Structure formats: structure tokens, C-alpha cells
Short mmCIF file of C-alpha atoms and ligand atoms in Angstrom, two decimals:
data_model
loop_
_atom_site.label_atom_id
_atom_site.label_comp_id
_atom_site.label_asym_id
_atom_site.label_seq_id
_atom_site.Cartn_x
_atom_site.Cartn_y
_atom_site.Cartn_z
CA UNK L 290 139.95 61.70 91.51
CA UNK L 291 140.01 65.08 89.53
CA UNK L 292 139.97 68.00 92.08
CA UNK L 293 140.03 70.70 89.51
CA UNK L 294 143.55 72.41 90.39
CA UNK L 295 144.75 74.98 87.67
CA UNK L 296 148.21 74.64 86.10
CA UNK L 297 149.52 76.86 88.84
CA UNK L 298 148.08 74.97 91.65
CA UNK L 299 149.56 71.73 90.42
CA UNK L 300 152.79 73.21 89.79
CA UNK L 301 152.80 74.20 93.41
CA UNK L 302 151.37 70.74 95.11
CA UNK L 303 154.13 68.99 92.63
CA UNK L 304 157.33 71.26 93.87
CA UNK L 305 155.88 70.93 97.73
CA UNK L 306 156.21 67.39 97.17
CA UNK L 307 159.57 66.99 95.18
CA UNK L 308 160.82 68.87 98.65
CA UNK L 309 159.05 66.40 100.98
CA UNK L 310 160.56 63.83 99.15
CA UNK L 311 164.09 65.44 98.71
CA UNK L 312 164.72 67.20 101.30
CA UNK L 313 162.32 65.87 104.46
CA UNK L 314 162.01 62.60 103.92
CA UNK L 315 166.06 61.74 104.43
CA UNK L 316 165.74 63.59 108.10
CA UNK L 317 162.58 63.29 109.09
CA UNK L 318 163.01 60.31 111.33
CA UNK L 319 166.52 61.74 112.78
CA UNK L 320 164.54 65.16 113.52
CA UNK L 321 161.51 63.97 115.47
CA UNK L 322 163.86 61.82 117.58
CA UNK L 323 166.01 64.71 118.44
CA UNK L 324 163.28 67.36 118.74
CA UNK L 325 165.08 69.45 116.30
CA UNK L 326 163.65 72.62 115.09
CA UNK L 327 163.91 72.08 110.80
CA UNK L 328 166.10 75.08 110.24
CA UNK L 329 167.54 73.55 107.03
CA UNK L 330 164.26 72.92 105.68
CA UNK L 331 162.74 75.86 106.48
CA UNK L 332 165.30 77.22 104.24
CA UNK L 333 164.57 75.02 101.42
CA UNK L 334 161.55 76.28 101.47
CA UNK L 335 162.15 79.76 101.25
CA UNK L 336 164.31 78.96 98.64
CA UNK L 337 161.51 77.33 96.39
CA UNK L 338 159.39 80.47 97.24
CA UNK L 339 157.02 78.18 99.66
CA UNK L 340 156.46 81.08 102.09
CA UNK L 341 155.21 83.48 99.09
CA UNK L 342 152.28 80.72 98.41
CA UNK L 343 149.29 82.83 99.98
CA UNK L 344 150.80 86.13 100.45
CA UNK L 345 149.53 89.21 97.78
CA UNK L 346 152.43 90.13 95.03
CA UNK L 347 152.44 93.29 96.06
CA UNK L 348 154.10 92.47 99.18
CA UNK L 349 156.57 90.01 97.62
CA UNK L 350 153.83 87.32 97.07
CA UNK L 351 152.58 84.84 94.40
CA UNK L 352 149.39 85.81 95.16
CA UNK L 353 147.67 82.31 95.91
CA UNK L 354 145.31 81.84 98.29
CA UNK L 355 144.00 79.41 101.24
CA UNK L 356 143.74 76.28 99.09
CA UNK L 357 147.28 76.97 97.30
CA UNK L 358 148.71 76.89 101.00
CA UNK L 359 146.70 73.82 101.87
CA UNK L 360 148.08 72.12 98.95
CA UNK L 361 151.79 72.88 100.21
CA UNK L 362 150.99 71.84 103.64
CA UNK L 363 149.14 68.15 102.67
CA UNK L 364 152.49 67.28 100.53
CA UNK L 365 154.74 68.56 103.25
CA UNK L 366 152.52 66.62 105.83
CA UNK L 367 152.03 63.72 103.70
CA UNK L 368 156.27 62.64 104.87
CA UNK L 369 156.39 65.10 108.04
CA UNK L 370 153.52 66.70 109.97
CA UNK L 371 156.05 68.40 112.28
CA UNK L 372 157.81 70.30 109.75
CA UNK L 373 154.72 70.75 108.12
CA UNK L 374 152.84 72.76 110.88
CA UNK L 375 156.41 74.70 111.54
CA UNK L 376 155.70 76.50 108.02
CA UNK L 377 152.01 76.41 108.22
CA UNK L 378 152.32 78.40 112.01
CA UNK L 379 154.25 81.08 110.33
CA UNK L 380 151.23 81.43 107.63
CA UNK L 381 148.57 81.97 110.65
CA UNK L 382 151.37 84.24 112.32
CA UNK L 383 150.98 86.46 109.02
CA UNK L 384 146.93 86.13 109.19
CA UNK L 385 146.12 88.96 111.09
CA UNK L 386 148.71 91.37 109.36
CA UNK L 387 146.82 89.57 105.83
CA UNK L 388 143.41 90.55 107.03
CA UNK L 389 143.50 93.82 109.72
CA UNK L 390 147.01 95.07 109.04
CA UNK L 391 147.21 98.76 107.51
CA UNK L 392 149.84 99.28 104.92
CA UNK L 393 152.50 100.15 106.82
CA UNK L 394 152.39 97.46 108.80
CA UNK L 395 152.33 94.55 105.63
CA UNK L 396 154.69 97.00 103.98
CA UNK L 397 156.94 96.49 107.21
CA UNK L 398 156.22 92.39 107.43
CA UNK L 399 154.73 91.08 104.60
CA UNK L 400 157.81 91.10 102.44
CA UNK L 401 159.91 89.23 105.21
CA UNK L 402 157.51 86.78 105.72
CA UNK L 403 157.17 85.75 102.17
CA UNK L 404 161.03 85.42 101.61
CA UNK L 405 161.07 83.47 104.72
CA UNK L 406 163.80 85.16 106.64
CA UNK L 407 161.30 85.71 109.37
CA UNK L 408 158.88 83.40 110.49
CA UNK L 409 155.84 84.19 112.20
CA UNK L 410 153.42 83.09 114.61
CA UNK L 411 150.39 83.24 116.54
CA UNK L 412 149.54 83.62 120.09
CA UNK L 413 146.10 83.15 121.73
CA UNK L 414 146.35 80.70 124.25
CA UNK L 415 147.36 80.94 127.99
CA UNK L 416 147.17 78.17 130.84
CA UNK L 417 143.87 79.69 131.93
CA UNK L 418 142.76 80.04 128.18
CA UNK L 419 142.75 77.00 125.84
CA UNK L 420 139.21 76.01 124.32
CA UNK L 421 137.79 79.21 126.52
CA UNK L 422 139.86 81.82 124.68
CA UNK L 423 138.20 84.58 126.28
CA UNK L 424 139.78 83.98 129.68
CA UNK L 425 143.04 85.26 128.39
CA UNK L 426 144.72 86.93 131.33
CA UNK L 427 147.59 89.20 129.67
CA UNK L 428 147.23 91.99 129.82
CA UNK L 429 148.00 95.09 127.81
CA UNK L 430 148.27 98.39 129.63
CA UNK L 431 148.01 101.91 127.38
CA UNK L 432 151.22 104.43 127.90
CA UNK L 433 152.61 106.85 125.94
CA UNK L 434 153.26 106.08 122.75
CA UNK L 435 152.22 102.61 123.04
CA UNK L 436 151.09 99.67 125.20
CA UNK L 437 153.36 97.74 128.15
CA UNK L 438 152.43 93.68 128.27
CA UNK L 439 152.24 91.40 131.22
CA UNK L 440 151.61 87.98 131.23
CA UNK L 441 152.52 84.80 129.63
CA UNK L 442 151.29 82.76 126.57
CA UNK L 443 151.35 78.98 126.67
CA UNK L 444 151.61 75.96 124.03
CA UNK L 445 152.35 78.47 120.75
CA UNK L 446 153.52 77.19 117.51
CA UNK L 447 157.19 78.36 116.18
CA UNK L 448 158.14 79.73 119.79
CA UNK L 449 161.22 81.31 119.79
CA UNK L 450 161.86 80.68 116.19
CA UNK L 451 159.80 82.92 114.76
CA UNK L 452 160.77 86.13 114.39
CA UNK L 453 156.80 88.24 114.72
CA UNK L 454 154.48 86.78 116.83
CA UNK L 455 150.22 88.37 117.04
CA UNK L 456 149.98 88.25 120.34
CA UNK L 457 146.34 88.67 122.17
CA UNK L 458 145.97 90.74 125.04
CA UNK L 459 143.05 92.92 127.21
CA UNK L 460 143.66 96.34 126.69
CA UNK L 461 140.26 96.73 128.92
CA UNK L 462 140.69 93.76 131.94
CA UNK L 463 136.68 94.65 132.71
CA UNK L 464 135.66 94.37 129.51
CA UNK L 465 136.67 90.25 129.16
CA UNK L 466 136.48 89.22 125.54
CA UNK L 467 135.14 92.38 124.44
CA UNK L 468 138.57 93.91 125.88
CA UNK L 469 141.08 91.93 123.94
CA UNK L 470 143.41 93.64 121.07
CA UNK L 471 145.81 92.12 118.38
CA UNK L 472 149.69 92.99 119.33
CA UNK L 473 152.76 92.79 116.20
CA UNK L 474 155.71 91.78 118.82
CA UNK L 475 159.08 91.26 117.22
CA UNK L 476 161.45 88.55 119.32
CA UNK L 477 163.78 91.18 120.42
CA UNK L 478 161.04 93.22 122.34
CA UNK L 479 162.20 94.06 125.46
CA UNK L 480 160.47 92.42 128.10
CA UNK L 481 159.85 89.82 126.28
CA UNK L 482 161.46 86.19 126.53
CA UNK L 483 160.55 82.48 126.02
CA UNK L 484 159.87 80.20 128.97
CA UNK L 485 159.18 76.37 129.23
CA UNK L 486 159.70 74.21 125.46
CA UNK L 487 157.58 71.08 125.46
CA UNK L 488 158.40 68.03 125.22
CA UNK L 489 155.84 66.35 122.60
CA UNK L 490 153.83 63.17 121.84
CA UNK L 491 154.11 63.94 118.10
CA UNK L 492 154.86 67.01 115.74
CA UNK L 493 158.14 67.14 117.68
CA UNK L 494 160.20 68.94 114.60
CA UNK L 495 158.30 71.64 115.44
CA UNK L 496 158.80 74.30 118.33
CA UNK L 497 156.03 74.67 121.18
CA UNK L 498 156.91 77.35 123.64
CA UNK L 499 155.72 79.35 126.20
CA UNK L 500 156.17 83.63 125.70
CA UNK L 501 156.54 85.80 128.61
CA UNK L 502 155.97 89.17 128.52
CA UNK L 503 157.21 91.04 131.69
CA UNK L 504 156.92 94.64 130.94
CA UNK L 505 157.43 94.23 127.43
CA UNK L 506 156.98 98.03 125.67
CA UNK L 507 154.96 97.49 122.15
CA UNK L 508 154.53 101.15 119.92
CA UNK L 509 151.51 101.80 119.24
CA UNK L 510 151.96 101.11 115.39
CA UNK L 511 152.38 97.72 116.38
CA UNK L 512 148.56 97.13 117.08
CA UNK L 513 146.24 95.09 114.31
CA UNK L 514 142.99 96.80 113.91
CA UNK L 515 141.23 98.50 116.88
CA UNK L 516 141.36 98.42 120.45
CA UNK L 517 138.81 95.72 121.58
CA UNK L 518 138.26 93.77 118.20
CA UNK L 519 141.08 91.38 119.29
CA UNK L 520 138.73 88.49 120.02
CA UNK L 521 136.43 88.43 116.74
CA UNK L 522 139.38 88.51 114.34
CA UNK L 523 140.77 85.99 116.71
CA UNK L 524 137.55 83.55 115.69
CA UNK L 525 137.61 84.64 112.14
CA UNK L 526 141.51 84.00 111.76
CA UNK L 527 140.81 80.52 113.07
CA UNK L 528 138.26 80.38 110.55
CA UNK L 529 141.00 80.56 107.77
CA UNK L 530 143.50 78.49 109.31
CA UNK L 531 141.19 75.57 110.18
CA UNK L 532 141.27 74.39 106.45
CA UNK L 533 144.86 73.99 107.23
CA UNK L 534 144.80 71.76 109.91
CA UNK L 535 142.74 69.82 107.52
CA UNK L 536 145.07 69.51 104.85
CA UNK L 537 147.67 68.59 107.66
CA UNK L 538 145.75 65.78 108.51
CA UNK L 539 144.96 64.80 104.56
CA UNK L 540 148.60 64.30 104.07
CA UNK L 541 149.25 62.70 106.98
CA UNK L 542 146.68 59.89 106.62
CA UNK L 543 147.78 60.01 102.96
CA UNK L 544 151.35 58.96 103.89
CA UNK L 545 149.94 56.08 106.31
CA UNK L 546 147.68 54.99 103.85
CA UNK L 547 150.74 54.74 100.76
CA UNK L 548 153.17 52.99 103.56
CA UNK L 549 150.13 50.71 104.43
CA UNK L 550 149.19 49.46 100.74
CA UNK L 551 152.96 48.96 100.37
CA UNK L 552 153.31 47.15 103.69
CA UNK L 553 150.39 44.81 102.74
CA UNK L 554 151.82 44.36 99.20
CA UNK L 555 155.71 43.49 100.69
CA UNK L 556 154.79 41.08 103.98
CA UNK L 557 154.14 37.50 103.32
CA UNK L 558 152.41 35.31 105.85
CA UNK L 559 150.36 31.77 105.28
CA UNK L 560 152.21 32.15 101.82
CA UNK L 561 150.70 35.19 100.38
CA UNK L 562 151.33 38.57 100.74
CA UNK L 563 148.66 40.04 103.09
CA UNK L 564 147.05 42.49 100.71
CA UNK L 565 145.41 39.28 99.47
CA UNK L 566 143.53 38.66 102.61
CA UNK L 567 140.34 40.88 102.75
CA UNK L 568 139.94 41.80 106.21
CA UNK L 569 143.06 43.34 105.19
CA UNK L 570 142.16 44.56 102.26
CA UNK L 571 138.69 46.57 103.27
CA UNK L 572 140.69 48.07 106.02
CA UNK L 573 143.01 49.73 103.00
CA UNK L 574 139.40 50.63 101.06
CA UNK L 575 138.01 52.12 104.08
CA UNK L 576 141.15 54.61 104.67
CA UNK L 577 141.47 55.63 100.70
CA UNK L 578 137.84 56.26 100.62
CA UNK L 579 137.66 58.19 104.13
CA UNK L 580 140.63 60.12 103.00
CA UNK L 581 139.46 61.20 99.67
CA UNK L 582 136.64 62.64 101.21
CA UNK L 583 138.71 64.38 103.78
CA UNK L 584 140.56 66.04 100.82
CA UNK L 585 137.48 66.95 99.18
CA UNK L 586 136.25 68.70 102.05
CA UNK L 587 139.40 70.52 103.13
CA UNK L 588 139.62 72.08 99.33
CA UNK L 589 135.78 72.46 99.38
CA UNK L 590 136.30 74.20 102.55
CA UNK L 591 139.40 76.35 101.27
CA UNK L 592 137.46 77.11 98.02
CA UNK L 593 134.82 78.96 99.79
CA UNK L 594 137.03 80.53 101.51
CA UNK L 595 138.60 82.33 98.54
CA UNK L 596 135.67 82.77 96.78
CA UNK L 597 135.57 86.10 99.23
CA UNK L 598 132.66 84.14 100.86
CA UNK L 599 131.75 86.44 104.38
CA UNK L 600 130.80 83.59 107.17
CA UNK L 601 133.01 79.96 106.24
CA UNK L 602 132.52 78.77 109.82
CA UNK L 603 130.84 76.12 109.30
CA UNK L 604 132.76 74.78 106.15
CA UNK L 605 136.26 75.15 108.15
CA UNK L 606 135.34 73.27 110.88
CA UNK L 607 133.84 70.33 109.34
CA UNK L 608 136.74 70.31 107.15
CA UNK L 609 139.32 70.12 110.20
CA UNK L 610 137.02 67.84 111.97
CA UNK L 611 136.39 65.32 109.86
CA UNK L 612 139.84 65.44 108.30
CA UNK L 613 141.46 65.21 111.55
CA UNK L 614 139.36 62.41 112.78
CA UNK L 615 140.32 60.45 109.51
CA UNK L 616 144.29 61.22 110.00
CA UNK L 617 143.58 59.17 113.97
CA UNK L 618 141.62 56.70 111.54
CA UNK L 619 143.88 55.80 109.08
CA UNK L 620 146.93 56.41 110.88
CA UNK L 621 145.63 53.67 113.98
CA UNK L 622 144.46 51.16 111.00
CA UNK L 623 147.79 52.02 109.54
CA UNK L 624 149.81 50.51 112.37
CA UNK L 625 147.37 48.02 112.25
CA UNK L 626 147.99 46.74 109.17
CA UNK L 627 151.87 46.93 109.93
CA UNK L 628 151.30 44.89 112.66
CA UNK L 629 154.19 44.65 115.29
CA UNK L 630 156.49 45.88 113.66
CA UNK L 631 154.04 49.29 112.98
CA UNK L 632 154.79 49.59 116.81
CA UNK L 633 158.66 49.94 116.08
CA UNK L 634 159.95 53.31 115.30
CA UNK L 635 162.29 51.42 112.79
CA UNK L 636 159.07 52.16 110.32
CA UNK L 637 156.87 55.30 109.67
CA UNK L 638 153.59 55.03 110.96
CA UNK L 639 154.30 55.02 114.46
CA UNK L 640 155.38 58.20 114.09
CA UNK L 641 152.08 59.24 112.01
CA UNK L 642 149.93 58.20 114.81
CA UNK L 643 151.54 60.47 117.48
CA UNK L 644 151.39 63.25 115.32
CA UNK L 645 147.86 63.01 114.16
CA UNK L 646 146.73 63.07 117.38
CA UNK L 647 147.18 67.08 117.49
CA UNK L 648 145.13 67.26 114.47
CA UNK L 649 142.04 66.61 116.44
CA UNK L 650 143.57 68.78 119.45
CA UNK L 651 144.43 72.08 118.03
CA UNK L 652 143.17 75.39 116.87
CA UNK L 653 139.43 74.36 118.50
CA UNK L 654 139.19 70.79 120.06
CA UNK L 655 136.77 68.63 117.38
CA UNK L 656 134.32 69.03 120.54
CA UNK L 657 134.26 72.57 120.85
CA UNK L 658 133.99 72.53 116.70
CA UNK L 659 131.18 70.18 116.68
CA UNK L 660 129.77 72.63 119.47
CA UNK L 661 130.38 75.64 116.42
CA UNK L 662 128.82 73.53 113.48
CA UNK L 663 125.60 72.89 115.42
CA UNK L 664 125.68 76.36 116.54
CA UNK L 665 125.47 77.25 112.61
CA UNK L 666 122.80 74.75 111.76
CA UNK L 667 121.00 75.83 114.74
CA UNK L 668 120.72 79.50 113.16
CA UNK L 669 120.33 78.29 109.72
CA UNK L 670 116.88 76.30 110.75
CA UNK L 671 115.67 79.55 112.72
CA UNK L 672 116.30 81.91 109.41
CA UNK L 673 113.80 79.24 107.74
CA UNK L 674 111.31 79.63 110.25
C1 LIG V 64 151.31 71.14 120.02
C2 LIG V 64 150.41 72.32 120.26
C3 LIG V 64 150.58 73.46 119.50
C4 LIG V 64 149.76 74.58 119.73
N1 LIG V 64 149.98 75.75 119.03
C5 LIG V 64 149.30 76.88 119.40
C6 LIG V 64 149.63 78.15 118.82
O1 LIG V 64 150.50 78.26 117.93
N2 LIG V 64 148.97 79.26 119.26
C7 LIG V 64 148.02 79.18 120.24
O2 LIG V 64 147.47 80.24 120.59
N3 LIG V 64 147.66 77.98 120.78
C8 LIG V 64 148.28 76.84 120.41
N4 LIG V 64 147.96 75.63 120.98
C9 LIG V 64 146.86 75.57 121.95
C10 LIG V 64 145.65 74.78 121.44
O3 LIG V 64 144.93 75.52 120.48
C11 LIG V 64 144.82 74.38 122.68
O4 LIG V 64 145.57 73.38 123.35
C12 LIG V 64 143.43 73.88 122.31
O5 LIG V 64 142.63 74.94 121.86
C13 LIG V 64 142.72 73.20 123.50
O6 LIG V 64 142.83 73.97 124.66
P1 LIG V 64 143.35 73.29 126.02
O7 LIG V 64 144.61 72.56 125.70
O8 LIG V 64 143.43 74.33 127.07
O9 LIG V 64 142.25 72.23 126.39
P2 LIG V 64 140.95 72.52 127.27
O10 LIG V 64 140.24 73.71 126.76
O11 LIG V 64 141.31 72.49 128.71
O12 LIG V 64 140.07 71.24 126.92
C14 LIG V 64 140.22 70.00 127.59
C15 LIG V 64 139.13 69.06 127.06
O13 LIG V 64 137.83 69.60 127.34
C16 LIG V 64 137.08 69.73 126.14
N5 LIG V 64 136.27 70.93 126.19
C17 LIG V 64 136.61 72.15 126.69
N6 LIG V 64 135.60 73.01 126.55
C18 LIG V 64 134.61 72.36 125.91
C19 LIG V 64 133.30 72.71 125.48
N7 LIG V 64 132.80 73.94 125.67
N8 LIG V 64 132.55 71.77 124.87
C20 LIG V 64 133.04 70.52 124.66
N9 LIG V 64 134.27 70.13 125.06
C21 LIG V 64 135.03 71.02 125.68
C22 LIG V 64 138.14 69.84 125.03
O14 LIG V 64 137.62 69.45 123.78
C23 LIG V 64 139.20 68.88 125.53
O15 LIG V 64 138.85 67.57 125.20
C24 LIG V 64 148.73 74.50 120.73
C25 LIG V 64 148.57 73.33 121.46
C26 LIG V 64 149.38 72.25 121.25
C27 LIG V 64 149.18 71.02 122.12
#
């Protein structure tokens, strides 16, 4: 397949997956069983300039864009999902500063972030908020010379690694949605600390942690945009991440499809190896044609996206829903294929099973994403009337 990636873009996809292969794919296996955050790794990255993917060069960047940090995040998915979404969190983390933040502020982050030495991430949900995002419950009271915050965030993505976290919060309770406002905390805020760290079916490199904020004190340079826009950027940042999840869940059924084809080509039963036998062997056409179009989709999706296009809701949520729902696909068939011994976590796609399961979970269930593409097709056919 020819997906029309310039010399740059290749040269990016290729050194993402020389460190999948290099670095991730000796510990992979050692990490998810220990639930170990991927410190080393993360460094690595930084190293090879993977955090500057998507951010300008003005603020330390190479200037890329959404597809150039999809293409990182399919090769580093493609041998680990977990580590994969620890650097792709830190990329949404950065979103809002990318999109609302006033100079200072990138000026202040930006340059950080794209080095790596701080990580980022992004906090919306709460245990009263998940799919309903608008029932948030912290809370973020207006003082002198900045804002106090009450309340805790649940389930978020680089928890007490990260070093910046956008945090949502109602700076006007009444107001619900319409109340909500974008929040720069840095980890040593006062006030604020981490609470409960999950314990995962998959993805379990990476860090999922609960935030409290008990009186924590923010300045009020610290706010993205205005007071009571929190919620719309909210839906629009999830708009440009989406593609991501996609491209997590391209590499991921890309990896189960590789270890399946040489699975079927290695086991011998009735004589043969089982890649002769065509049940077998439709199953393995089924997932490379499924996850070809997933990948076209996800960079169709990221395309638009930097083409400066205004309203991509539509495109980035088909792209993480049908991408996602391949990844359970082809992972499941995967295992399949591997029979018993794809039970086992002596081989790989056990593990790629429990982690594509999230794919289809986060950042807006496939429901509630099916709910937004019908939404879009509904207006579309009323402009034609
Ligand atoms: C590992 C992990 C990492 C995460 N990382 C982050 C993070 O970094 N930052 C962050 O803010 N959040 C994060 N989340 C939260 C995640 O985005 C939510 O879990 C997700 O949006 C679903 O919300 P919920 O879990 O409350 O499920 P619920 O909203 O309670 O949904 C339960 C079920 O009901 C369905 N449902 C709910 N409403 C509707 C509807 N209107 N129509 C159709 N179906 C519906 C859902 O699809 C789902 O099947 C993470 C979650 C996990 C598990």
C-alpha cells in the first residue's frame, strides 16, 4: 500500500520503529507484568527527539503535525500499546497549551514538553463524569490572584508522572458545562496530590491515577483561554487526539496480525504448517485487509486534520472507531490463530488483546462516538434540505 508519506514522515515512522524494536520490545513483556511506569523508554525517546514530533519549532519543535505523531504512536504501539499511550498522553496533555495557550504560557511549557523532561497530561474525567463530561464536579473557586481547586479527577493518563496536567474545572457551579475552564497545574501545586493507581486489564506500562485537589492555589496565568470555554475546547481537543487512539489501535492489530502470519507459518499440525489450511488462512486476509483500512482512515482522518480543516468530528471518530474495533478484531482472531498457546502469556498476543480493549473504551466510548457521527450526518442531510 502507498500512503503518500514525505521523506520526513518516513524518516520519523522508521526511527519510531527502530526504538520499538530496540529498545521496547526486550522489556515489554517484563514491564506489563510488573506494572512498571517506562521511565527508561520515555527517555529514549526524548533522546531521538520523539516528543518534538507535533510541537511548532519555535518552541523547540520539529514542527510536524497530527499524522507525524500518529505515525510514532502506530510503530510504538505496533510492540507496546502501554508505552505507547504513556507518550501519546503527554501529547494531549500539551493540546490545550498547542491550541488556547497565549505565548507566555507555550513559551513557559512548550519547550519542556518537546525535550521530554516533563511530561504532560490531561484531565477531564471524574467518577461522576466519564462519557457525560459535563457532570464534572471540581470545582474552581476565583481569589486573588488566581483560582483555589477542590475535587478529584479519576482514571487520567500519566498520573503522577507527568509533570503539567490541563485540568477541567467549574469556575461557575450554576452554569454546568457552560461553567467549566481549562487549568495549567504543575505536580508540585500545593494542594494537590495523587490518590488511588489502578490496577489494569491491559496498557499496564502506563500510569492511571486519580488527582486530588484539596485547596490547591492555581495563578491566574495558569488558565487556558477564557473563563467558561473549558468544555468546547474540551470536545475539540478530543477531536485531535481521537486520530491517535486510532493509530494506537493500527499498530496494535498490526503487531497481532505479523505474530499471527508467523505463528501460522511456524506450527505444524496434520503435517503441514497451518497457514496452509484456509479457514486459517481467510482469517489472516480478513485482519490485513480490515487493518489496512483502519490505517487509511486514521491518516485520512489526521490529514484533514492538518489541512487547518475547522469541524473534523466526524472524520476522528470514525477513525478511532473503526480502528479500535479492528485492534478487538484482529487481536481476538489473533489468539485464535495461536490457539492455546495464544492464551499463555509465554507469547504476545495475549497481551494485545487486553490492551486493545481500551482502544474501544477511551477518549469517547465507540457508543457515545457512533452517537457523534450520526449526530453529524444528521446535520449534514438537514443543510441539503
Ligand atoms: C485506562 C484508562 C485511561 C484513561 N485516561 C484518561 C485520561 O488521561 N484523562 C481523562 O480525562 N480520562 C481518562 N480516562 C477516562 C475515559 O475517557 C472514560 O473511562 C470513558 O470516557 C468512559 O467513561 P466511563 O468510564 O465513566 O463510562 P460510562 O460513561 O459510565 O459508560 C458506561 C457504558 O455506558 C455507555 N454509555 C454511556 N453514555 C452513553 C450514551 N449517551 N450513549 C450510548 N452509550 C453510552 C458507554 O459507552 C459504556 O459502554 C481513562 C480511562 C481508562 C480506563
Amino acid at each position: 500500500m502507498e500512503y503518500l508519506l514525505t521523506e520526513q514522515q518516513k524518516t520519523i515512522k522508521q526511527l519510531a520503529r527502530r526504538i520499538a524494536e530496540e529498545r521496547i520490545l526486550p522489556v515489554r513483556a517484563e514491564l506489563d507484568e510488573k506494572e512498571e511506569f517506562p521511565w527508561a523508554i520515555m527517555k529514549d525517546l526524548a533522546d531521538s527527539d520523539m516528543f518534538r514530533v507535533a510541537i511548532p519549532e519555535e518552541y523547540g519543535g520539529l514542527g510536524g503535525g497530527c499524522l507525524e505523531l500518529c505515525l510514532v504512536v502506530e510503530e510504538l504501539s505496533r510492540v507496546c500499546s502501554g508505552i505507547a499511550v504513556s507518550y501519546a498522553a503527554s501529547a494531549l496533555g500539551s493540546f490545550s497549551l498547542l491550541k488556547y495557550g497565549t505565548e507566555e504560557q507555550k513559551r513557559r511549557y512548550l519547550p519542556d514538553i518537546a525535550s521530554g523532561k516533563r511530561l504532560a497530561a490531561f484531565a477531564l474525567t471524574e467518577a461522576t463524569a466519564g462519557s457525560d463530561a459535563s457532570a464534572i464536579r471540581t470545582t474552581a473557586e476565583r481569589v486573588e490572584g488566581g483560582y483555589i481547586l477542590n475535587g478529584t479527577k479519576q482514571f487520567i493518563t500519566n498520573g503522577g508522572e507527568a509533570e503539567i496536567y490541563t485540568v477541567i474545572a467549574l469556575t461557575a457551579k450554576e452554569k454546568g458545562a457552560r461553567g467549566a475552564s481549562a487549568f495549567l497545574v504543575e505536580k508540585d501545586a500545593p494542594g494537590f496530590s495523587f490518590g488511588k493507581k489502578e490496577k489494569k486489564m491491559g496498557i499496564r506500562a502506563s500510569s492511571t491515577r486519580e488527582l486530588v485537589f484539596r485547596n490547591c492555589f492555581v495563578p491566574e496565568e495558569n488558565m487556558v483561554g477564557r473563563e467558561g470555554v473549558g468544555f468546547i475546547m474540551t470536545m475539540k481537543l478530543l477531536d485531535n487526539s481521537r486520530p491517535g487512539v486510532g493509530a494506537q489501535a493500527v499498530g496494535l492489530a498490526q503487531g497481532a496480525l505479523e505474530a499471527a502470519v508467523d505463528y501460522a507459518r511456524e506450527r505444524i499440525q496434520f503435517g503441514h504448517p497451518i497457514i496452509s489450511i484456509q479457514a486459517v488462512q481467510h482469517m489472516l486476509a480478513n485482519m490485513a485487509t480490515e487493518v489496512e483500512a483502519a490505517r487509511l482512515l486514521v491518516y485520512a482522518a489526521a490529514r484533514t486534520i492538518d489541512s487547518g480543516a475547522k469541524n473534523f468530528t466526524e472524520e476522528a471518530a470514525m477513525a478511532k472507531v473503526f480502528a479500535s474495533d479492528t485492534a478487538m478484531r484482529v487481536t481476538t482472531d489473533a489468539v485464535q490463530i495461536f490457539g492455546g498457546v495464544g492464551y499463555m502469556r509465554d507469547y504476545p498476543v495475549e497481551k494485545m488483546m487486553r490492551d486493545a480493549k481500551i482502544t474501544q473504551i477511551y477518549e469517547g466510548s465507540n457508543q457515545v462516538l457512533r452517537d457523534a457521527i450520526a449526530f453529524e450526518l444528521r446535520k449534514r442531510k438537514a443543510k441539503r434540505e
